[in-house]
Amino acid sequence: MTAGVELASYKLMFAARRVRALPRAVDGASFAGPGVDLLGRSAEEALSAAAPIARWLEAREPGIAVRSISIDRGKMRVLVTLEAAPKPRVLRIEGAPATELIDEAAPLEALLAREVYAALRARLG
């Protein structure tokens, strides 16, 4: 757990330049509130920190244009939405490849945990 937040899932929206993260737990307690949207500088930092994920995907699917990446840590599943060319596609990654990809996201997840924790503390006043 980093900065008091354990992530349940998150979605990196490259086309919209935003990130949505949902904590599983905050300071050791189950989390039941709405997720946290990162916009502006926070979103840009998170999307930049996702470079290892993009490299992992590019190595397996050269030339892809990623629209969004959703990572569900509970199900250990990754969904990747690709830009329409010639039509939109969704890649579903599970099992060992998903674990490998999620491992690549460790620096990103540390950054998200810090940003989400700060946003939740600000939300609570």
PDB file of C-alpha atoms in Angstrom:
ATOM      1  CA  MET A   1       0.000   0.000   0.000  1.00  0.00           C
ATOM      2  CA  THR A   2       1.455   3.344  -1.044  1.00  0.00           C
ATOM      3  CA  ALA A   3       0.505   6.630   0.650  1.00  0.00           C
ATOM      4  CA  GLY A   4      -2.416   4.978   2.411  1.00  0.00           C
ATOM      5  CA  VAL A   5      -4.245   3.858  -0.779  1.00  0.00           C
ATOM      6  CA  GLU A   6      -4.660   0.409  -2.296  1.00  0.00           C
ATOM      7  CA  LEU A   7      -6.020   0.645  -5.841  1.00  0.00           C
ATOM      8  CA  ALA A   8      -8.902  -1.543  -7.029  1.00  0.00           C
ATOM      9  CA  SER A   9      -8.906  -0.362 -10.637  1.00  0.00           C
ATOM     10  CA  TYR A  10      -8.044   2.525 -12.894  1.00  0.00           C
ATOM     11  CA  LYS A  11      -8.570   3.696 -16.445  1.00  0.00           C
ATOM     12  CA  LEU A  12      -6.049   5.667 -18.461  1.00  0.00           C
ATOM     13  CA  MET A  13      -7.902   7.699 -21.091  1.00  0.00           C
ATOM     14  CA  PHE A  14      -5.241   8.833 -23.538  1.00  0.00           C
ATOM     15  CA  ALA A  15      -7.678  10.366 -26.032  1.00  0.00           C
ATOM     16  CA  ALA A  16      -9.480  12.405 -23.339  1.00  0.00           C
ATOM     17  CA  ARG A  17      -6.220  13.110 -21.402  1.00  0.00           C
ATOM     18  CA  ARG A  18      -7.655  12.035 -18.048  1.00  0.00           C
ATOM     19  CA  VAL A  19      -7.401   9.189 -15.548  1.00  0.00           C
ATOM     20  CA  ARG A  20     -10.050   7.645 -13.294  1.00  0.00           C
ATOM     21  CA  ALA A  21      -8.958   5.597 -10.274  1.00  0.00           C
ATOM     22  CA  LEU A  22     -10.999   3.636  -7.761  1.00  0.00           C
ATOM     23  CA  PRO A  23      -9.413   2.747  -4.423  1.00  0.00           C
ATOM     24  CA  ARG A  24     -10.038  -0.640  -2.791  1.00  0.00           C
ATOM     25  CA  ALA A  25      -8.920   0.635   0.603  1.00  0.00           C
ATOM     26  CA  VAL A  26      -7.759   3.878   2.185  1.00  0.00           C
ATOM     27  CA  ASP A  27      -5.640   3.809   5.343  1.00  0.00           C
ATOM     28  CA  GLY A  28      -6.483   0.110   5.730  1.00  0.00           C
ATOM     29  CA  ALA A  29     -10.275   0.602   5.645  1.00  0.00           C
ATOM     30  CA  SER A  30     -12.516  -0.550   2.788  1.00  0.00           C
ATOM     31  CA  PHE A  31     -13.406   2.249   0.404  1.00  0.00           C
ATOM     32  CA  ALA A  32     -17.011   2.727  -0.720  1.00  0.00           C
ATOM     33  CA  GLY A  33     -17.008   6.249  -2.138  1.00  0.00           C
ATOM     34  CA  PRO A  34     -16.825   7.488  -5.709  1.00  0.00           C
ATOM     35  CA  GLY A  35     -13.558   7.181  -7.585  1.00  0.00           C
ATOM     36  CA  VAL A  36     -11.106   9.974  -8.247  1.00  0.00           C
ATOM     37  CA  ASP A  37     -10.681  11.737 -11.599  1.00  0.00           C
ATOM     38  CA  LEU A  38      -7.257  13.119 -12.393  1.00  0.00           C
ATOM     39  CA  LEU A  39      -7.184  16.002 -14.852  1.00  0.00           C
ATOM     40  CA  GLY A  40      -4.610  18.506 -16.066  1.00  0.00           C
ATOM     41  CA  ARG A  41      -1.072  18.155 -14.717  1.00  0.00           C
ATOM     42  CA  SER A  42      -1.941  15.118 -12.567  1.00  0.00           C
ATOM     43  CA  ALA A  43      -3.444  13.274 -15.525  1.00  0.00           C
ATOM     44  CA  GLU A  44      -0.519  14.170 -17.794  1.00  0.00           C
ATOM     45  CA  GLU A  45       1.981  12.866 -15.218  1.00  0.00           C
ATOM     46  CA  ALA A  46       0.034   9.615 -14.884  1.00  0.00           C
ATOM     47  CA  LEU A  47      -0.282   9.163 -18.645  1.00  0.00           C
ATOM     48  CA  SER A  48       3.466   9.791 -19.011  1.00  0.00           C
ATOM     49  CA  ALA A  49       4.163   7.260 -16.254  1.00  0.00           C
ATOM     50  CA  ALA A  50       2.198   4.724 -18.323  1.00  0.00           C
ATOM     51  CA  ALA A  51       4.998   4.613 -20.929  1.00  0.00           C
ATOM     52  CA  PRO A  52       6.149   1.107 -19.831  1.00  0.00           C
ATOM     53  CA  ILE A  53       2.619  -0.187 -20.454  1.00  0.00           C
ATOM     54  CA  ALA A  54       2.549   1.414 -23.897  1.00  0.00           C
ATOM     55  CA  ARG A  55       5.960  -0.101 -24.730  1.00  0.00           C
ATOM     56  CA  TRP A  56       4.753  -3.549 -23.582  1.00  0.00           C
ATOM     57  CA  LEU A  57       1.698  -3.279 -25.845  1.00  0.00           C
ATOM     58  CA  GLU A  58       3.661  -1.874 -28.802  1.00  0.00           C
ATOM     59  CA  ALA A  59       6.142  -4.771 -28.571  1.00  0.00           C
ATOM     60  CA  ARG A  60       3.266  -7.221 -29.049  1.00  0.00           C
ATOM     61  CA  GLU A  61       1.098  -5.189 -31.463  1.00  0.00           C
ATOM     62  CA  PRO A  62       3.382  -2.878 -33.479  1.00  0.00           C
ATOM     63  CA  GLY A  63       1.703   0.250 -34.790  1.00  0.00           C
ATOM     64  CA  ILE A  64      -1.309   0.232 -32.472  1.00  0.00           C
ATOM     65  CA  ALA A  65      -2.937   3.497 -31.407  1.00  0.00           C
ATOM     66  CA  VAL A  66      -4.199   3.125 -27.836  1.00  0.00           C
ATOM     67  CA  ARG A  67      -7.322   5.059 -26.874  1.00  0.00           C
ATOM     68  CA  SER A  68      -7.614   3.792 -23.279  1.00  0.00           C
ATOM     69  CA  ILE A  69      -6.311   1.149 -20.889  1.00  0.00           C
ATOM     70  CA  SER A  70      -8.390  -0.220 -18.003  1.00  0.00           C
ATOM     71  CA  ILE A  71      -6.707  -2.246 -15.280  1.00  0.00           C
ATOM     72  CA  ASP A  72      -8.740  -4.241 -12.761  1.00  0.00           C
ATOM     73  CA  ARG A  73      -6.376  -5.386 -10.015  1.00  0.00           C
ATOM     74  CA  GLY A  74      -8.971  -7.618  -8.347  1.00  0.00           C
ATOM     75  CA  LYS A  75      -9.617  -9.622 -11.515  1.00  0.00           C
ATOM     76  CA  MET A  76      -6.039  -9.156 -12.766  1.00  0.00           C
ATOM     77  CA  ARG A  77      -7.456  -8.142 -16.136  1.00  0.00           C
ATOM     78  CA  VAL A  78      -6.416  -5.452 -18.596  1.00  0.00           C
ATOM     79  CA  LEU A  79      -8.703  -4.046 -21.294  1.00  0.00           C
ATOM     80  CA  VAL A  80      -7.140  -1.972 -24.053  1.00  0.00           C
ATOM     81  CA  THR A  81      -9.306   0.069 -26.421  1.00  0.00           C
ATOM     82  CA  LEU A  82      -7.638   0.837 -29.728  1.00  0.00           C
ATOM     83  CA  GLU A  83      -8.404   3.755 -32.024  1.00  0.00           C
ATOM     84  CA  ALA A  84     -10.553   3.010 -35.044  1.00  0.00           C
ATOM     85  CA  ALA A  85      -8.291   1.881 -37.891  1.00  0.00           C
ATOM     86  CA  PRO A  86     -10.199   0.556 -39.795  1.00  0.00           C
ATOM     87  CA  LYS A  87     -12.566  -0.162 -36.896  1.00  0.00           C
ATOM     88  CA  PRO A  88     -12.281   0.082 -33.087  1.00  0.00           C
ATOM     89  CA  ARG A  89     -11.012  -2.975 -31.237  1.00  0.00           C
ATOM     90  CA  VAL A  90     -10.761  -4.037 -27.635  1.00  0.00           C
ATOM     91  CA  LEU A  91      -7.960  -6.276 -26.430  1.00  0.00           C
ATOM     92  CA  ARG A  92      -8.673  -8.339 -23.326  1.00  0.00           C
ATOM     93  CA  ILE A  93      -5.541  -9.457 -21.516  1.00  0.00           C
ATOM     94  CA  GLU A  94      -5.750 -11.976 -18.671  1.00  0.00           C
ATOM     95  CA  GLY A  95      -3.590 -14.556 -16.929  1.00  0.00           C
ATOM     96  CA  ALA A  96       0.205 -14.377 -17.039  1.00  0.00           C
ATOM     97  CA  PRO A  97       0.321 -11.628 -19.704  1.00  0.00           C
ATOM     98  CA  ALA A  98      -1.960  -9.419 -17.568  1.00  0.00           C
ATOM     99  CA  THR A  99       0.222 -10.016 -14.520  1.00  0.00           C
ATOM    100  CA  GLU A 100       3.314  -9.095 -16.548  1.00  0.00           C
ATOM    101  CA  LEU A 101       1.651  -5.931 -17.834  1.00  0.00           C
ATOM    102  CA  ILE A 102       0.404  -4.934 -14.370  1.00  0.00           C
ATOM    103  CA  ASP A 103       3.927  -5.457 -13.005  1.00  0.00           C
ATOM    104  CA  GLU A 104       5.135  -2.951 -15.629  1.00  0.00           C
ATOM    105  CA  ALA A 105       2.642  -0.471 -14.150  1.00  0.00           C
ATOM    106  CA  ALA A 106       4.207  -0.428 -10.645  1.00  0.00           C
ATOM    107  CA  PRO A 107       5.680   3.118 -10.941  1.00  0.00           C
ATOM    108  CA  LEU A 108       2.398   4.377 -12.416  1.00  0.00           C
ATOM    109  CA  GLU A 109       0.410   2.768  -9.601  1.00  0.00           C
ATOM    110  CA  ALA A 110       2.629   4.378  -6.963  1.00  0.00           C
ATOM    111  CA  LEU A 111       1.996   7.779  -8.565  1.00  0.00           C
ATOM    112  CA  LEU A 112      -1.764   7.110  -8.803  1.00  0.00           C
ATOM    113  CA  ALA A 113      -1.905   6.029  -5.160  1.00  0.00           C
ATOM    114  CA  ARG A 114      -0.268   9.301  -4.056  1.00  0.00           C
ATOM    115  CA  GLU A 115      -2.540  11.445  -6.251  1.00  0.00           C
ATOM    116  CA  VAL A 116      -5.695   9.585  -5.191  1.00  0.00           C
ATOM    117  CA  TYR A 117      -4.756   9.828  -1.517  1.00  0.00           C
ATOM    118  CA  ALA A 118      -4.195  13.595  -1.815  1.00  0.00           C
ATOM    119  CA  ALA A 119      -7.501  14.040  -3.668  1.00  0.00           C
ATOM    120  CA  LEU A 120      -9.437  12.035  -1.078  1.00  0.00           C
ATOM    121  CA  ARG A 121      -7.878  13.966   1.815  1.00  0.00           C
ATOM    122  CA  ALA A 122      -8.842  17.232   0.081  1.00  0.00           C
ATOM    123  CA  ARG A 123     -12.358  15.878  -0.516  1.00  0.00           C
ATOM    124  CA  LEU A 124     -12.757  15.135   3.205  1.00  0.00           C
ATOM    125  CA  GLY A 125     -11.417  18.562   4.171  1.00  0.00           C
TER     126      GLY A 125
END
